[in-house]
């Protein structure tokens, strides 16, 4: 059974390391119940609204187990929220969730919609935190475990300790890891994405272009 381990939010603030000079990546765990709305969690802000946020990237999720694996590789503890995730989970493999899978957490219902693509701001943020960020984007991508973005189907409230109940699984077999690898390191997987009903537009366009080019 999956459990919501931590709920993390952060305000957009000055950030010299970020391309825009400001960022909302510094997410910190919060206590109590937090409202989940169509564009994200109460108290949370997105700095780069061109490349992040919106209904298809309303809530970002990363597993505590994956943070622990990175902590071993980097030789340092990694706190909840350090990877800019809104929800830190435990006991569920979020990267093996299918795109379109629906979860009930607290009184909210959420749907796996997209994947996080690592960027230079993420690399810089890790450096600010004192971690070895050499070739960070490449290293992060190589794991194929990016964590999903969720869209909010039913607004509600969540809190640490809530059960994560899978209430719908589409059955097409296209997982978070599959989608990420298709968009980054294994483009031959792009046609598989077209099996996903309601696929996010950017991924759909990318997959369709690939298929058209292949004839």
C-alpha positions as a printed NumPy array, in Angstrom:
array([[  0.   ,   0.   ,   0.   ],
       [  1.293,   3.434,  -0.916],
       [  1.451,   6.151,   1.728],
       [  1.854,   9.895,   1.372],
       [  5.07 ,  10.419,   3.305],
       [  5.362,  14.211,   3.062],
       [  3.572,  17.216,   1.556],
       [  5.954,  19.951,   0.352],
       [  5.327,  23.485,  -0.881],
       [  7.471,  26.485,  -1.797],
       [  6.964,  30.09 ,  -2.807],
       [  8.52 ,  31.632,  -5.902],
       [ 11.516,  33.565,  -4.611],
       [ 14.729,  35.174,  -5.787],
       [ 17.141,  32.49 ,  -6.972],
       [ 20.394,  33.618,  -8.635],
       [ 21.065,  30.036,  -9.756],
       [ 17.88 ,  29.899, -11.862],
       [ 17.681,  30.932, -15.496],
       [ 14.938,  33.477, -14.752],
       [ 16.518,  34.699, -11.513],
       [ 13.664,  33.303,  -9.424],
       [ 12.311,  29.858,  -8.679],
       [  9.809,  27.885,  -6.626],
       [ 12.029,  24.794,  -6.411],
       [ 12.755,  25.174,  -2.717],
       [  9.898,  23.01 ,  -1.426],
       [  9.658,  22.389,   2.307],
       [  7.538,  19.838,   4.195],
       [  4.413,  21.242,   5.839],
       [  2.273,  19.833,   8.616],
       [ -1.48 ,  19.319,   8.618],
       [ -3.942,  19.142,   5.764],
       [ -3.193,  20.973,   2.502],
       [ -5.785,  21.905,  -0.116],
       [ -5.244,  20.486,  -3.603],
       [ -6.661,  22.653,  -6.378],
       [ -6.696,  22.44 , -10.168],
       [ -3.364,  24.261, -10.485],
       [ -1.627,  22.748,  -7.48 ],
       [ -1.313,  22.863,  -3.72 ],
       [ -2.221,  25.828,  -1.564],
       [  0.947,  27.643,  -0.56 ],
       [  2.922,  26.429,  -3.558],
       [  4.094,  28.516,  -6.505],
       [  5.772,  27.874,  -9.858],
       [  8.595,  30.181, -10.917],
       [  8.941,  29.278, -14.61 ],
       [  5.324,  29.204, -15.753],
       [  6.335,  28.726, -19.407],
       [  7.887,  25.289, -18.861],
       [  6.239,  24.21 , -15.604],
       [  2.852,  24.251, -13.947],
       [ -0.597,  24.26 , -15.497],
       [ -3.317,  21.638, -15.175],
       [ -1.14 ,  18.814, -16.565],
       [  1.728,  19.579, -14.173],
       [ -0.281,  20.638, -11.15 ],
       [  1.368,  18.294,  -8.631],
       [  4.832,  16.729,  -8.815],
       [  5.528,  13.403,  -7.097],
       [  8.756,  11.657,  -6.142],
       [  9.247,   8.487,  -4.128],
       [ 11.102,   8.471,  -0.83 ],
       [ 12.724,   5.218,  -1.962],
       [ 14.203,   6.994,  -5.002],
       [ 15.438,   9.875,  -2.846],
       [ 17.137,   7.283,  -0.644],
       [ 18.82 ,   5.685,  -3.673],
       [ 20.133,   9.072,  -4.742],
       [ 21.324,   9.741,  -1.192],
       [ 23.466,   6.592,  -1.361],
       [ 24.894,   7.601,  -4.735],
       [ 25.582,  11.178,  -3.652],
       [ 26.835,  10.257,  -0.186],
       [ 24.508,  12.684,   1.581],
       [ 21.053,  12.609,   3.075],
       [ 18.287,  14.106,   0.915],
       [ 15.349,  15.723,   2.688],
       [ 11.745,  15.455,   1.546],
       [ 11.014,  18.148,  -1.055],
       [ 14.65 ,  18.545,  -2.144],
       [ 13.85 ,  17.386,  -5.679],
       [ 11.096,  20.039,  -5.781],
       [  8.407,  17.403,  -5.368],
       [  5.069,  18.391,  -3.869],
       [  4.282,  14.873,  -2.674],
       [  6.891,  12.475,  -1.341],
       [  5.519,   8.936,  -1.39 ],
       [  6.457,   5.665,   0.239],
       [  5.489,   2.098,  -0.636],
       [  4.366,   2.668,  -4.226],
       [  6.539,   2.595,  -7.352],
       [  5.399,   5.849,  -8.906],
       [  7.529,   5.26 , -12.015],
       [  5.694,   2.023, -12.811],
       [  2.334,   3.798, -12.644],
       [  0.611,   3.958, -16.017],
       [  0.011,   7.309, -17.656],
       [ -3.669,   7.979, -17.015],
       [ -3.665,   6.013, -13.763],
       [ -5.836,   7.62 , -11.088],
       [ -5.057,   7.882,  -7.402],
       [ -7.215,   8.855,  -4.452],
       [ -5.215,  10.589,  -1.749],
       [ -7.133,  12.05 ,   1.158],
       [-10.221,  13.624,  -0.37 ],
       [ -8.528,  14.452,  -3.689],
       [ -8.408,  12.381,  -6.869],
       [ -5.414,  12.821,  -9.148],
       [ -4.319,  11.402, -12.5  ],
       [ -0.824,  10.607, -13.753],
       [ -0.425,  12.998, -16.683],
       [  3.191,  13.729, -17.542],
       [  6.825,  13.387, -16.482],
       [  9.51 ,  15.677, -15.206],
       [ 12.266,  16.421, -17.741],
       [ 15.433,  17.526, -15.892],
       [ 16.815,  20.975, -16.674],
       [ 19.818,  23.121, -15.832],
       [ 17.905,  24.875, -13.027],
       [ 17.553,  21.473, -11.349],
       [ 21.283,  20.898, -11.773],
       [ 22.065,  24.313, -10.298],
       [ 19.652,  23.783,  -7.41 ],
       [ 21.42 ,  20.545,  -6.5  ],
       [ 24.71 ,  22.427,  -6.508],
       [ 23.271,  25.078,  -4.189],
       [ 22.284,  22.256,  -1.851],
       [ 25.896,  21.086,  -1.7  ],
       [ 25.466,  17.962,  -3.819],
       [ 27.736,  16.699,  -6.584],
       [ 25.814,  17.976,  -9.62 ],
       [ 28.344,  17.185, -12.322],
       [ 26.502,  15.99 , -15.458],
       [ 23.379,  16.003, -13.301],
       [ 20.841,  16.172, -16.134],
       [ 22.433,  13.196, -17.886],
       [ 22.745,  11.188, -14.674],
       [ 19.155,  11.855, -13.645],
       [ 17.872,  10.943, -17.109],
       [ 19.871,   7.711, -17.19 ],
       [ 17.907,   6.278, -14.259],
       [ 14.591,   6.512, -16.12 ],
       [ 12.863,   7.291, -12.806],
       [ 11.724,  10.928, -13.05 ],
       [  8.546,  10.84 , -10.974],
       [  5.189,  11.85 , -12.471],
       [  3.263,  15.066, -12.755],
       [ -0.385,  14.714, -11.762],
       [ -3.478,  16.55 , -12.921],
       [ -6.236,  17.157, -10.389],
       [ -9.547,  15.475, -11.226],
       [-11.26 ,  16.12 ,  -7.894],
       [-10.073,  18.915,  -5.614],
       [ -9.674,  18.053,  -1.952],
       [ -7.207,  17.929,   0.916],
       [ -4.159,  15.753,   1.532],
       [ -1.8  ,  15.22 ,   4.43 ],
       [  1.168,  13.105,   5.407],
       [  0.037,   9.595,   6.332],
       [ -2.795,   9.437,   3.791],
       [ -3.165,   6.2  ,   1.866],
       [ -2.53 ,   6.337,  -1.885],
       [ -5.285,   4.231,  -3.422],
       [ -5.069,   3.32 ,  -7.118],
       [ -8.683,   3.656,  -8.273],
       [ -8.145,   3.237, -12.03 ],
       [ -5.403,   1.711, -14.189],
       [ -5.86 ,   2.071, -17.973],
       [ -4.152,  -1.202, -18.885],
       [ -2.171,   0.07 , -21.911],
       [  1.167,  -0.605, -20.243],
       [  2.692,   2.832, -20.923],
       [  4.287,   3.73 , -17.62 ],
       [  5.85 ,   6.903, -16.281],
       [  9.264,   5.39 , -16.986],
       [  8.222,   4.459, -20.549],
       [  7.01 ,   7.984, -21.25 ],
       [ 10.181,   9.529, -19.859],
       [ 12.495,   7.261, -21.833],
       [ 10.48 ,   7.882, -25.009],
       [ 10.886,  11.634, -24.611],
       [ 14.574,  11.506, -23.683],
       [ 16.857,   8.507, -24.167],
       [ 14.828,   5.977, -26.208],
       [ 12.863,   7.782, -28.896],
       [ 11.932,   4.491, -30.566],
       [  9.355,   4.181, -27.767],
       [  7.5  ,   7.317, -28.918],
       [  4.813,   5.431, -30.924],
       [  3.8  ,   3.641, -27.728],
       [  2.693,   6.948, -26.232],
       [ -0.12 ,   7.222, -28.762],
       [ -1.884,   4.381, -26.939],
       [ -2.564,   6.787, -24.073],
       [ -6.008,   8.361, -24.121],
       [ -5.784,  12.032, -23.206],
       [ -2.014,  12.167, -23.737],
       [ -0.617,  15.629, -22.974],
       [ -0.341,  17.718, -26.123],
       [  3.43 ,  18.208, -26.236],
       [  4.072,  14.471, -25.962],
       [  1.352,  13.685, -28.504],
       [  2.791,  16.12 , -31.048],
       [  6.308,  14.759, -30.511],
       [  5.112,  11.169, -30.973],
       [  3.048,  11.981, -34.054],
       [  5.975,  13.775, -35.696],
       [  8.203,  10.796, -35.014],
       [  5.707,   8.358, -36.536],
       [  5.185,  10.587, -39.579],
       [  8.923,  10.907, -40.166],
       [  9.325,   7.146, -40.034],
       [  6.655,   6.751, -42.695]])
